[in-house]
């Protein structure tokens, strides 16, 4: 069993910054990809940013240049630094990870956090 716990969401004015954190815990052999998705009412969950264990990143076009994803492999933690926030960034942000849970198998499993609300006021 793996748990992903997000923190750092909140209310911020447009142009401001927030830093999200997500810590993975539980039965973990290794974590491949970690990242962030977001969802607003009536919309599909969309990728915001992901980073592989080797440090390769992928960002949504809408956040490039404003958001930075990073991870601390020793702490099984991923971060999302969000700068120059816009009202359009308002959403529930979900942590995501693909996790190998056993030394005996290379199988990976997908896990989601509970979500943290980010609200950007204009």
Coordinates of C-alpha atoms in Angstrom, one line a residue:
X1 CA 0.0 0.0 0.0
X2 CA 1.3 3.4 -1.0
X3 CA 0.0 6.8 0.1
X4 CA 0.6 10.1 -1.5
X5 CA 0.0 13.1 0.7
X6 CA -0.1 16.6 -0.8
X7 CA 0.4 19.9 0.9
X8 CA 0.8 23.5 0.1
X9 CA -2.4 24.4 -1.6
X10 CA -4.3 27.5 -0.7
X11 CA -5.6 30.9 -1.8
X12 CA -3.4 33.3 -3.5
X13 CA -3.8 36.4 -5.6
X14 CA -3.0 36.5 -9.3
X15 CA 0.7 36.9 -9.8
X16 CA 1.6 35.2 -6.6
X17 CA 3.3 32.0 -5.9
X18 CA 2.6 28.7 -4.2
X19 CA 4.8 25.6 -3.6
X20 CA 3.1 22.2 -3.5
X21 CA 4.7 19.2 -2.0
X22 CA 3.8 15.5 -2.2
X23 CA 5.4 12.8 -0.1
X24 CA 5.0 9.1 -0.9
X25 CA 5.0 6.5 1.9
X26 CA 4.2 2.9 2.4
X27 CA 5.5 -0.2 0.6
X28 CA 7.9 1.3 -1.9
X29 CA 10.8 -0.3 -3.7
X30 CA 11.3 2.6 -6.1
X31 CA 9.3 5.4 -7.8
X32 CA 9.6 6.0 -11.5
X33 CA 7.5 9.0 -12.4
X34 CA 6.1 11.6 -10.0
X35 CA 4.1 14.6 -10.9
X36 CA 1.0 16.7 -10.7
X37 CA -2.3 16.8 -12.5
X38 CA -5.1 19.2 -12.0
X39 CA -8.9 19.2 -12.4
X40 CA -11.7 21.7 -12.4
X41 CA -15.4 21.0 -12.3
X42 CA -16.7 19.6 -15.6
X43 CA -13.2 19.1 -17.0
X44 CA -10.9 16.1 -17.5
X45 CA -8.0 15.7 -15.2
X46 CA -5.0 17.2 -17.1
X47 CA -1.3 16.8 -16.8
X48 CA 0.5 19.8 -15.2
X49 CA 4.1 18.5 -14.8
X50 CA 5.8 15.2 -14.3
X51 CA 9.4 14.2 -13.6
X52 CA 11.1 10.8 -14.0
X53 CA 13.5 9.3 -11.6
X54 CA 16.2 10.4 -13.9
X55 CA 15.1 14.0 -13.8
X56 CA 13.4 14.2 -17.2
X57 CA 10.5 16.6 -17.0
X58 CA 7.4 17.3 -19.0
X59 CA 5.1 20.3 -18.6
X60 CA 1.8 21.4 -19.9
X61 CA 2.2 24.2 -22.4
X62 CA 0.0 26.4 -20.2
X63 CA 2.5 26.3 -17.3
X64 CA 5.8 26.3 -19.1
X65 CA 8.0 29.1 -17.8
X66 CA 5.9 29.6 -14.7
X67 CA 5.9 26.2 -12.9
X68 CA 8.9 24.1 -12.0
X69 CA 8.7 20.5 -10.9
X70 CA 11.4 18.9 -8.8
X71 CA 11.9 15.8 -6.7
X72 CA 13.9 14.5 -3.8
X73 CA 14.4 10.8 -4.4
X74 CA 15.8 10.2 -1.0
X75 CA 12.6 11.6 0.6
X76 CA 10.2 10.2 -2.0
X77 CA 8.9 13.7 -2.4
X78 CA 7.9 15.8 -5.4
X79 CA 7.5 19.5 -5.5
X80 CA 5.7 22.0 -7.7
X81 CA 6.8 25.6 -7.5
X82 CA 4.1 27.7 -9.1
X83 CA 4.9 31.3 -9.9
X84 CA 3.0 34.0 -11.7
X85 CA -0.2 32.3 -10.9
X86 CA -3.3 33.1 -13.0
X87 CA -6.9 32.6 -12.2
X88 CA -6.9 29.9 -14.9
X89 CA -4.6 27.9 -12.6
X90 CA -7.4 27.4 -10.1
X91 CA -8.1 23.7 -9.7
X92 CA -7.6 20.7 -7.5
X93 CA -4.1 19.5 -7.9
X94 CA -3.4 15.8 -7.6
X95 CA -0.1 14.2 -6.9
X96 CA 0.7 11.2 -9.1
X97 CA 3.3 8.5 -8.9
X98 CA 4.1 5.2 -10.6
X99 CA 5.6 2.9 -8.0
X100 CA 7.4 -0.4 -8.0
X101 CA 6.4 -2.0 -4.7
X102 CA 8.6 -5.2 -4.6
X103 CA 12.1 -6.2 -5.4
X104 CA 10.7 -9.5 -6.8
X105 CA 8.7 -7.8 -9.5
X106 CA 9.3 -5.0 -11.9
X107 CA 5.6 -4.3 -12.1
X108 CA 4.6 -0.7 -11.5
X109 CA 1.4 0.6 -10.0
X110 CA -0.3 4.0 -10.4
X111 CA -1.2 6.0 -7.3
X112 CA -3.0 9.3 -6.7
X113 CA -3.1 11.7 -3.8
X114 CA -6.2 13.0 -2.4
X115 CA -5.9 16.4 -4.0
X116 CA -5.2 19.9 -2.7
X117 CA -7.1 23.0 -3.7
X118 CA -5.4 25.9 -5.4
X119 CA -7.4 29.0 -5.8
X120 CA -6.1 32.1 -7.6
X121 CA -8.1 35.3 -7.2
X122 CA -8.0 38.0 -9.8

